[in-house]
PDB file of C-alpha atoms in Angstrom:
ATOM      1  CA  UNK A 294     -80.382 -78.397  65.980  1.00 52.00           C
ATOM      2  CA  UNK A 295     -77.661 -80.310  67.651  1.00 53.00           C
ATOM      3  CA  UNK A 296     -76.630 -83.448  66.377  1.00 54.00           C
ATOM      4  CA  UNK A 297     -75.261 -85.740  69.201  1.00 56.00           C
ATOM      5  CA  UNK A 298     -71.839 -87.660  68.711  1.00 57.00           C
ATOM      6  CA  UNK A 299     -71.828 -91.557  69.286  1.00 57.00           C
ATOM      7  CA  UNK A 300     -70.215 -92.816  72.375  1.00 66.00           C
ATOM      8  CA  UNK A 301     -66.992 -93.960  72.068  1.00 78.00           C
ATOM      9  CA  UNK A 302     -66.725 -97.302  72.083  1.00 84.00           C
ATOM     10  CA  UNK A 303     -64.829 -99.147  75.120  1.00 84.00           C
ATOM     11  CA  UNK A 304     -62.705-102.030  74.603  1.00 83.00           C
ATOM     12  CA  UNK A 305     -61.926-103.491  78.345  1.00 81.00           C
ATOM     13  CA  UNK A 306     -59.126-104.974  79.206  1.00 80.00           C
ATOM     14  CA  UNK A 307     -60.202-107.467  81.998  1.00 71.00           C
ATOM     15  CA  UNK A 308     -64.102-108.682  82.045  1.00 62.00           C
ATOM     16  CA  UNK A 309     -63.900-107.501  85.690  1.00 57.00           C
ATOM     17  CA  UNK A 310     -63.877-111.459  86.498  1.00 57.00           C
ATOM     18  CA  UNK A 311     -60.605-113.622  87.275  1.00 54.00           C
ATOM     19  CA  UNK A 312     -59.273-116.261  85.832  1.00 58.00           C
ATOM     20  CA  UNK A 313     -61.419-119.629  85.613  1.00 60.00           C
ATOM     21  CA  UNK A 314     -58.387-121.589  87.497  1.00 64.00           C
ATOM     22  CA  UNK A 315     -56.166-118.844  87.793  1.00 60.00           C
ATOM     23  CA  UNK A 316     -54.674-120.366  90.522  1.00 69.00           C
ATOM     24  CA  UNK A 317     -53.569-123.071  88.400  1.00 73.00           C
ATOM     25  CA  UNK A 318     -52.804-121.366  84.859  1.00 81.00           C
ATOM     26  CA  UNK A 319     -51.626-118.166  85.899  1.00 84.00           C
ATOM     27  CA  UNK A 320     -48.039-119.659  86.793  1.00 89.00           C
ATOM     28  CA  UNK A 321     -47.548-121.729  83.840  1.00 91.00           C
ATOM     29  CA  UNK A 322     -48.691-119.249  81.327  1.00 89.00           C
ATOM     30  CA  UNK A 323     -46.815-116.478  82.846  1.00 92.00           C
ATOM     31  CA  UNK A 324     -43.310-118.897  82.559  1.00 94.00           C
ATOM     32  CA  UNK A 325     -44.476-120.028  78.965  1.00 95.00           C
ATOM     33  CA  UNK A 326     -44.835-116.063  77.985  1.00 95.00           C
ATOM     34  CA  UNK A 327     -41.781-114.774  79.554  1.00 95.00           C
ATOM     35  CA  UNK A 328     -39.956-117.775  78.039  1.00 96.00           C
ATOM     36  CA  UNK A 329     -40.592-116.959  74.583  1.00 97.00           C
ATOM     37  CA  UNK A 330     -40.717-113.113  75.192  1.00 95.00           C
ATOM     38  CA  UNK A 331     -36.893-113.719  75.975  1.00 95.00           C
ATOM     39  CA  UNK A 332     -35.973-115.593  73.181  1.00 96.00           C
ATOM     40  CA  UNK A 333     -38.183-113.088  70.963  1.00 96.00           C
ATOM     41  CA  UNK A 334     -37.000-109.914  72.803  1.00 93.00           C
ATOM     42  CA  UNK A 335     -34.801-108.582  69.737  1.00 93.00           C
ATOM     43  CA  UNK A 336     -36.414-109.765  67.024  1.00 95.00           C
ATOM     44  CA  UNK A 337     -38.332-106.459  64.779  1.00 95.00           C
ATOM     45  CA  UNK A 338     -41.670-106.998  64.453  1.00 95.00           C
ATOM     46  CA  UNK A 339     -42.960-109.522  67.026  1.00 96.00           C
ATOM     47  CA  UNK A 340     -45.341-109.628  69.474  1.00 95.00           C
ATOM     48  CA  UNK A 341     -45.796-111.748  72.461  1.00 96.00           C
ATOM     49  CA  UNK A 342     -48.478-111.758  74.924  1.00 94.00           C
ATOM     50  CA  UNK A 343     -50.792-114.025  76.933  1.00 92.00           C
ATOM     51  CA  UNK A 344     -54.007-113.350  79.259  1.00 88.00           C
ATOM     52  CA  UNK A 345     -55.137-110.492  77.304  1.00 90.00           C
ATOM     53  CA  UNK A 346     -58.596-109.723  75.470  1.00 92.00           C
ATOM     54  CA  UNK A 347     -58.375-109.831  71.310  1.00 95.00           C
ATOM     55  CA  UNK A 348     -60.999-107.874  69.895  1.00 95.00           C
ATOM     56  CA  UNK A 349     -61.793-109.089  66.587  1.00 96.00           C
ATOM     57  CA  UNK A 350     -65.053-107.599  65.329  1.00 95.00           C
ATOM     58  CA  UNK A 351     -64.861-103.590  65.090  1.00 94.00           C
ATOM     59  CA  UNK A 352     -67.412-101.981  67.231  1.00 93.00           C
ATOM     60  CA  UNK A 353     -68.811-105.004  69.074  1.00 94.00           C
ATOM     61  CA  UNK A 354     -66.534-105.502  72.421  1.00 90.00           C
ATOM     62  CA  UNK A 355     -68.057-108.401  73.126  1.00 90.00           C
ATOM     63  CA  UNK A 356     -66.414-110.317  70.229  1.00 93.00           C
ATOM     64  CA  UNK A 357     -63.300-111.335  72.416  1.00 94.00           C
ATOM     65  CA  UNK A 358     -61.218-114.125  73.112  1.00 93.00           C
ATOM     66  CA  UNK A 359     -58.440-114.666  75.637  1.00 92.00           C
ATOM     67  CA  UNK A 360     -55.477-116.636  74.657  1.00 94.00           C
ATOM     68  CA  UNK A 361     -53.258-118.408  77.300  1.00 94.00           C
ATOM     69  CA  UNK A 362     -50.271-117.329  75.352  1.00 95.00           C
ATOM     70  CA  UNK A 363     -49.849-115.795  71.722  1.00 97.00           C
ATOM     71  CA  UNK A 364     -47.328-115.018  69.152  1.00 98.00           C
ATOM     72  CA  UNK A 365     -47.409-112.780  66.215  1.00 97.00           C
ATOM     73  CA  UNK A 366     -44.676-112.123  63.679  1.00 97.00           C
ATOM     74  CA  UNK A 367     -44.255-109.640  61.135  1.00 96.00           C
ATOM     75  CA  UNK A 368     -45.506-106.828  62.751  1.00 95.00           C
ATOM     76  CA  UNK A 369     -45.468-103.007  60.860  1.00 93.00           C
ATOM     77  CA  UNK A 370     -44.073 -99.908  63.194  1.00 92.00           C
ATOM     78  CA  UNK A 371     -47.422 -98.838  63.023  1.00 89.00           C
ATOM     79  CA  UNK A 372     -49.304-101.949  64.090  1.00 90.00           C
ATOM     80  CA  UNK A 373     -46.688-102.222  67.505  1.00 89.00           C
ATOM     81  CA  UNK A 374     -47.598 -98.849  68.035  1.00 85.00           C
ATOM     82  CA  UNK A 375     -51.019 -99.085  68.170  1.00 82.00           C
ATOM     83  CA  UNK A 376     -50.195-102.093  70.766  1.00 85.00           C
ATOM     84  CA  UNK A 377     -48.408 -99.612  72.671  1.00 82.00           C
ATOM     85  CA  UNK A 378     -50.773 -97.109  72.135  1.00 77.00           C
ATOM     86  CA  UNK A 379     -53.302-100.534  73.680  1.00 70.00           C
ATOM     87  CA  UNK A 380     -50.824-100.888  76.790  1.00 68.00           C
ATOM     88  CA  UNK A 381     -50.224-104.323  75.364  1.00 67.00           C
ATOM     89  CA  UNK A 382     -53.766-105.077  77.239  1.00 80.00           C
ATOM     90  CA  UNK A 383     -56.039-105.416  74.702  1.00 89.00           C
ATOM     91  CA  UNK A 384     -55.011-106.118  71.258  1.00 93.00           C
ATOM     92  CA  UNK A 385     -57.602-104.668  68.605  1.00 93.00           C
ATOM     93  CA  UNK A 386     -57.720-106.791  65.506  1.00 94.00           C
ATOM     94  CA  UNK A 387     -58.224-104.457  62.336  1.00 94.00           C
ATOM     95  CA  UNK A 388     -55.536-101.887  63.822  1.00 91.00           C
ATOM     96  CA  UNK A 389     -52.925-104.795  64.590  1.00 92.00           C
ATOM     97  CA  UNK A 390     -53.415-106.213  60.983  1.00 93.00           C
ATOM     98  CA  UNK A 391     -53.568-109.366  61.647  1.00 94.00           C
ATOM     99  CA  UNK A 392     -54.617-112.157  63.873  1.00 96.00           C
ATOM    100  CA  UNK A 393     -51.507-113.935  66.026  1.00 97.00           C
ATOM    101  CA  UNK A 394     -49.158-116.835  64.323  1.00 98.00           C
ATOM    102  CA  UNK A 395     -49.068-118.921  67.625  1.00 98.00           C
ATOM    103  CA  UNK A 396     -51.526-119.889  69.931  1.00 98.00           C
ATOM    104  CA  UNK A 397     -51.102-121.947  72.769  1.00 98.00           C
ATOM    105  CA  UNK A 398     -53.662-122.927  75.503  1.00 96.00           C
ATOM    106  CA  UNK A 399     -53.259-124.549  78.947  1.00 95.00           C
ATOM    107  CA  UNK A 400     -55.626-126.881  79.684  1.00 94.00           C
ATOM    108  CA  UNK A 401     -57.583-127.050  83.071  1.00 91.00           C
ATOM    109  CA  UNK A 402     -60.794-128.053  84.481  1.00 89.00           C
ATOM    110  CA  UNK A 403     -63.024-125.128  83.447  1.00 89.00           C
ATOM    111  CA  UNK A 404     -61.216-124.395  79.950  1.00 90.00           C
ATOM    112  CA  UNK A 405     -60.617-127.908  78.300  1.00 92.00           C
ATOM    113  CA  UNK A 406     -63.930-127.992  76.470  1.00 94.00           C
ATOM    114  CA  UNK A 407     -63.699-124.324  75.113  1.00 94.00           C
ATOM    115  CA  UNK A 408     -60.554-125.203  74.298  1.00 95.00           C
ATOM    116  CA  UNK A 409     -61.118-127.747  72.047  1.00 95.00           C
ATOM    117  CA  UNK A 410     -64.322-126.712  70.569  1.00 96.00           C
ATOM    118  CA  UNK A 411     -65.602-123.052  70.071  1.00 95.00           C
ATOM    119  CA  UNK A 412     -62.202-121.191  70.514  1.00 96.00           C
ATOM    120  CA  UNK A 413     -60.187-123.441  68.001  1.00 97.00           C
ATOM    121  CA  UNK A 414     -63.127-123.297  65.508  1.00 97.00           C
ATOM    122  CA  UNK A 415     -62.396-119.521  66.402  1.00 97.00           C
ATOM    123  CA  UNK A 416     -58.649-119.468  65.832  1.00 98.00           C
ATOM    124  CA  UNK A 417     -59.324-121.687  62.460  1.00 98.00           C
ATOM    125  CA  UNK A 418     -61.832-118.879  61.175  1.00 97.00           C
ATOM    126  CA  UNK A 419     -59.332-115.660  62.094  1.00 97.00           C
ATOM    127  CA  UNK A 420     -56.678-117.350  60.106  1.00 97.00           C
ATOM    128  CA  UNK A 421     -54.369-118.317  63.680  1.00 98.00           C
ATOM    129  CA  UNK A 422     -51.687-121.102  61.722  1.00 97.00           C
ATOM    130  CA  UNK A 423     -50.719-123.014  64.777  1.00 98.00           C
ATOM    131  CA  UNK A 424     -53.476-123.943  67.689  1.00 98.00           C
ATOM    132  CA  UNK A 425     -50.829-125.991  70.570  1.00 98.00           C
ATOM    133  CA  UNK A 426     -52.788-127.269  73.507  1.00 98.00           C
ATOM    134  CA  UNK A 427     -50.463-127.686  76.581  1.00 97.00           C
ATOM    135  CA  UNK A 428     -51.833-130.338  79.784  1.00 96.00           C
ATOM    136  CA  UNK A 429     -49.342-130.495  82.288  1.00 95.00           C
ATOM    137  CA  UNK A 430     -51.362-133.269  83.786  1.00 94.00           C
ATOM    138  CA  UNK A 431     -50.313-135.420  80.879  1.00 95.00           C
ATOM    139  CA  UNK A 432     -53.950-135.860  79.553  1.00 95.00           C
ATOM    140  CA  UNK A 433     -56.381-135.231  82.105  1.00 95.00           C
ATOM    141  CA  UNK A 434     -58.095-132.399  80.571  1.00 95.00           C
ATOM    142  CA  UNK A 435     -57.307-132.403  76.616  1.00 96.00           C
ATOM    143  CA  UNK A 436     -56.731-136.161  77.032  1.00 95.00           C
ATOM    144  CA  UNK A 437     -53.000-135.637  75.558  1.00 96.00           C
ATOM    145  CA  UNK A 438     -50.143-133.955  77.044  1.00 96.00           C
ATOM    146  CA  UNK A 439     -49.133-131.639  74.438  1.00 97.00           C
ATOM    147  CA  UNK A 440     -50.908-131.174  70.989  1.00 97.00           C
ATOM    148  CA  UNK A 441     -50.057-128.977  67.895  1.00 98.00           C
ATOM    149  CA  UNK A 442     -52.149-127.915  64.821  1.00 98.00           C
ATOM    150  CA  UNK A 443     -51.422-126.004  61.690  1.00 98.00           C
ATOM    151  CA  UNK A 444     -53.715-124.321  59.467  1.00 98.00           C
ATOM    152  CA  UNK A 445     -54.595-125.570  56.248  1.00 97.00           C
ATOM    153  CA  UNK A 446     -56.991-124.866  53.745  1.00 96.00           C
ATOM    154  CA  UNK A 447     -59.013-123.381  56.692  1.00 95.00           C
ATOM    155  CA  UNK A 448     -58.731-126.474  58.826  1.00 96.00           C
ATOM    156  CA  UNK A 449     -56.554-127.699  61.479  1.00 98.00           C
ATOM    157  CA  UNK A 450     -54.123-130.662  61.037  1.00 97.00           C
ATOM    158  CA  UNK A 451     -52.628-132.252  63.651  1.00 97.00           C
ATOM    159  CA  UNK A 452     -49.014-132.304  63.882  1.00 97.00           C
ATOM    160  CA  UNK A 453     -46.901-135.179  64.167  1.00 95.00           C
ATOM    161  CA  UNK A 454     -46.295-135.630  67.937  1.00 96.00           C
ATOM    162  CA  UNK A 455     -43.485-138.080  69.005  1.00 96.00           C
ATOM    163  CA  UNK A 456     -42.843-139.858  71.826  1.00 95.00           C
ATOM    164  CA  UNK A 457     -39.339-140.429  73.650  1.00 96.00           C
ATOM    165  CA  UNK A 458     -39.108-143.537  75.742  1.00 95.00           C
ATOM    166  CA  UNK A 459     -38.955-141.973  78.829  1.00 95.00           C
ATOM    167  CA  UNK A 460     -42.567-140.297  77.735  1.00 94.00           C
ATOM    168  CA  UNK A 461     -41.488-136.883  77.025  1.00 96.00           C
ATOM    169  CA  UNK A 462     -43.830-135.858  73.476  1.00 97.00           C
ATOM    170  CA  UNK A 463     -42.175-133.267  71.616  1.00 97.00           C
ATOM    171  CA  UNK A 464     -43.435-131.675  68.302  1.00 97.00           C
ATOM    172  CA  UNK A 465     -41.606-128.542  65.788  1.00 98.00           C
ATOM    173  CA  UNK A 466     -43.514-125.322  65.985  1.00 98.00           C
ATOM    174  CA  UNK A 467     -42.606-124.214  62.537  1.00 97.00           C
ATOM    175  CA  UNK A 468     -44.101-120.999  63.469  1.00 97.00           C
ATOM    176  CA  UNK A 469     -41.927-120.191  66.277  1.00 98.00           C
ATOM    177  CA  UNK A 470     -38.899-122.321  64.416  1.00 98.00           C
ATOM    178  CA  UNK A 471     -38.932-123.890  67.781  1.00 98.00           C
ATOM    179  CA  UNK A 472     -39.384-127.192  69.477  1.00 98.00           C
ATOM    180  CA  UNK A 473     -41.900-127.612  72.066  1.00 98.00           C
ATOM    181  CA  UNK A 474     -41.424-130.447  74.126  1.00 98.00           C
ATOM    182  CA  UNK A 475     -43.795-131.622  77.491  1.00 97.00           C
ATOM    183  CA  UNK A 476     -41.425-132.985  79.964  1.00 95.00           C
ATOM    184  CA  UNK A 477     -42.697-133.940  83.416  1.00 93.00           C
ATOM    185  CA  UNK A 478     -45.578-131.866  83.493  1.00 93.00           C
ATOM    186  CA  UNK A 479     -43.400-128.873  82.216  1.00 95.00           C
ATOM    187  CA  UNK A 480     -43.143-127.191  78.797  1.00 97.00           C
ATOM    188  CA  UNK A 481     -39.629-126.572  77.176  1.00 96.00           C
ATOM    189  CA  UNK A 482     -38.575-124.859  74.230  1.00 97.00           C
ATOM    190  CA  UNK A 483     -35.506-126.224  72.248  1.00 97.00           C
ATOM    191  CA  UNK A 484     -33.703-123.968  69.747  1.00 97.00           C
ATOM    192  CA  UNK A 485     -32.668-126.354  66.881  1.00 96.00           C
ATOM    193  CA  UNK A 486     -30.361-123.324  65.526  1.00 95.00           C
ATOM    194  CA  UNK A 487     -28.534-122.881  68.913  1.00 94.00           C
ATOM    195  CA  UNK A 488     -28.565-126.851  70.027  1.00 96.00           C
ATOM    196  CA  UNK A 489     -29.654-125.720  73.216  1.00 95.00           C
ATOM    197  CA  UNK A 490     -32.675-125.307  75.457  1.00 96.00           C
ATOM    198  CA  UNK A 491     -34.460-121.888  76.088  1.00 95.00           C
ATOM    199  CA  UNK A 492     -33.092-121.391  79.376  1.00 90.00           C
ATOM    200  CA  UNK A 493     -35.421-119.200  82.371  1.00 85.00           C
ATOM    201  CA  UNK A 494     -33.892-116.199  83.850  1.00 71.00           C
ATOM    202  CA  UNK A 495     -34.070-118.343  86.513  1.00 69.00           C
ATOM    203  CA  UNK A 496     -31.373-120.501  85.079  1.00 62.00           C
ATOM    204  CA  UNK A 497     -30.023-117.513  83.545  1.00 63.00           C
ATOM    205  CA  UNK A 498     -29.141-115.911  86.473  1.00 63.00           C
ATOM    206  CA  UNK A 499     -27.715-119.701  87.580  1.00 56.00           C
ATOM    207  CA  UNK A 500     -25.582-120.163  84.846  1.00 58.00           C
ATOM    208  CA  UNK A 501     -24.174-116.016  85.413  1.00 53.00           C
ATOM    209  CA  UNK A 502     -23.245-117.023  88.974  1.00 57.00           C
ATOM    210  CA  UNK A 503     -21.688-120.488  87.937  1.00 59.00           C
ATOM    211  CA  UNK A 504     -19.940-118.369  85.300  1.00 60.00           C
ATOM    212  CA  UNK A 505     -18.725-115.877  87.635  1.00 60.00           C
ATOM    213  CA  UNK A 506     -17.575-118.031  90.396  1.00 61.00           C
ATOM    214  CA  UNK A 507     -15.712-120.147  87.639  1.00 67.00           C
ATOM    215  CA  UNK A 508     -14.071-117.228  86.640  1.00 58.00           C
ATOM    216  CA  UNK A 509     -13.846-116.392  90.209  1.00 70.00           C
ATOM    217  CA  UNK A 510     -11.933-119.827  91.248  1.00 69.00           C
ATOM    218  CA  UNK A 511      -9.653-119.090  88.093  1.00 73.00           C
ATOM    219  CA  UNK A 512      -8.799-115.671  88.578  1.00 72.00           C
ATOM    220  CA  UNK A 513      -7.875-116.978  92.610  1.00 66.00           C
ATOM    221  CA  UNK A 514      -5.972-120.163  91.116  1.00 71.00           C
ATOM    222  CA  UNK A 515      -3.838-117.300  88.762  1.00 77.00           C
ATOM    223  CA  UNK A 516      -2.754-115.353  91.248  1.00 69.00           C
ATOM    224  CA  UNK A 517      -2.025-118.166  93.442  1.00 69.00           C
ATOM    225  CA  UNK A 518      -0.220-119.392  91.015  1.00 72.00           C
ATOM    226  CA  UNK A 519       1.701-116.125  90.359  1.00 78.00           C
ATOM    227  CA  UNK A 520       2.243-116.209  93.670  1.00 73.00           C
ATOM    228  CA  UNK A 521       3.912-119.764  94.252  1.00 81.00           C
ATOM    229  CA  UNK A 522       6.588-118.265  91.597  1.00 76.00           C
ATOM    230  CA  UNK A 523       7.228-115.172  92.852  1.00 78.00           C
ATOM    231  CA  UNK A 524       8.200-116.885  96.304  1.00 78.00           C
ATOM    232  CA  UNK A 525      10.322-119.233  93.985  1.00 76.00           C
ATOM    233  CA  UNK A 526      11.505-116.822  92.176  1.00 80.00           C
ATOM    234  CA  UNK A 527      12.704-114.798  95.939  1.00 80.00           C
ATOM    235  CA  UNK A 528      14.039-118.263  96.735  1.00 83.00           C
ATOM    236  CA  UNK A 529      15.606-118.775  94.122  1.00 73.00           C
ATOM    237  CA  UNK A 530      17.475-115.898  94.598  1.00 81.00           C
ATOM    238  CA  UNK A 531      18.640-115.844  98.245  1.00 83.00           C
ATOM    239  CA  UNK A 532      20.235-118.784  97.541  1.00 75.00           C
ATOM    240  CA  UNK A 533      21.898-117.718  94.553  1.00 76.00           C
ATOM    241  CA  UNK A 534      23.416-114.965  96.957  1.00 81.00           C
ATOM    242  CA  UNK A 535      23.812-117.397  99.593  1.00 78.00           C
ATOM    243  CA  UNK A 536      26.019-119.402  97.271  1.00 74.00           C
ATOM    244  CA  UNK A 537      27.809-116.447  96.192  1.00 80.00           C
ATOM    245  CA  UNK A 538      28.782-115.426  99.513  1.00 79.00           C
ATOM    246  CA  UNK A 539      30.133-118.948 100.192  1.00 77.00           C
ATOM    247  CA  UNK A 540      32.237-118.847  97.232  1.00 79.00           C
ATOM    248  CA  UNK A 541      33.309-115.355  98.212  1.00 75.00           C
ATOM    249  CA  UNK A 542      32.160-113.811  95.492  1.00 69.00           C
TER     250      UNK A 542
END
């Protein structure tokens, strides 16, 4: 008698569907994840990611969510290779280990609700320690422009969000050891360590060309300089030999 295997079980990475406003989102999550995948980009063990399906219950792909953006530290050699192994497309719960450190969502017209009901009773369940909640409206759909929570006891607690005058609201991530500030509709990262913003490749790339035409102008002004006293310098000395000359010499 022959004994049939089970069918492997498929994980997808896409639902087949696009995003719910990916029109709107898929720009500002796709800055927000390549901002912090540049700042995290040589530190061992970390993972970040954003747009892709987390599986979370072991043989039932339908138990998925879909982060904006996520962050996970502490990551084993074989955990980031079974992401690899995953195409860092899908990101399978019990072989990563461990649910992400940071979440952040990006609040729009179809998501707001989810967002702040069934996926962050989610995120408090899998153990997720910070839930951040970005509006770049400044409050239209979360009713807040920026919003962090951390994870305790099981239950989120807000953090303490200030205010600047100018209405910037800033808050520290102390899971990304990061600042996270919402500044005209945008979201920054400052780097208490460094004193400094996160800067874009964008700006990046700015700040290389502003560095190599400086060096530029002062590599010109040198040997412009050099040259101004080499003409002195041949000056100098015809007249030394024109006085010479005079004197007979």
């Amino acid at each position: 008698m022959t004994t049939r295997s089970a069918p492997a079980i498929v994980y997808p990475e896409s639902d087949g569907m696009p995003l719910p406003d990916g029109e709107y989102q898929a720009p500002i999550y796709r800055r927000i994840v390549r901002d912090l995948d540049d700042h995290f980009r040589d530190v061992a063990g970390v993972n970040v990611n954003g747009d892709t399906f987390i599986y979370y219950v072991e043989g039932n792909p339908r138990r998925s969510f879909s982060p904006d953006c996520y962050v996970v530290f502490g990551l084993t050699d074989a955990a980031l290779h079974s992401l690899s192994l995953q195409g860092n497309n899908t990101y399978l719960l019990w072989e990563v280990g461990k649910a992400p450190d940071f979440i952040l969502e990006i609040g729009s017209p179809s998501t707001a609700a989810t967002d702040m009901g069934r996926k962050r009773e989610l995120y408090a369940e899998l153990g997720v320690s910070e839930y951040w909640r970005f509006d770049a409206t400044g409050g239209e759909f979360y009713g807040e422009a920026l919003v962090g929570e951390q994870l305790v006891d099981g239950e989120y607690r807000r953090l303490e969000m200030r205010r600047e005058s100018d209405g910037r609201v800033w808050a520290r991530s102390e899971a990304l050891n990061l600042d996270l500030w919402w500044t005209d509709g945008d979201l920054r990262f400052w780097d208490p360590a460094a004193e400094s913003w996160l800067l874009r490749r964008e700006e990046e790339r700015a700040r290389a060309e502003e560095e190599s035409l400086r060096a530029e102008e002062e590599r010109t002004g040198r040997l412009a300089a050099q040259a101004r006293a080499e003409t002195a310098e041949a000056r100098l000395t015809e007249l030394e030999e024109e006085l010479r000359r005079l004197r007979g010499e």
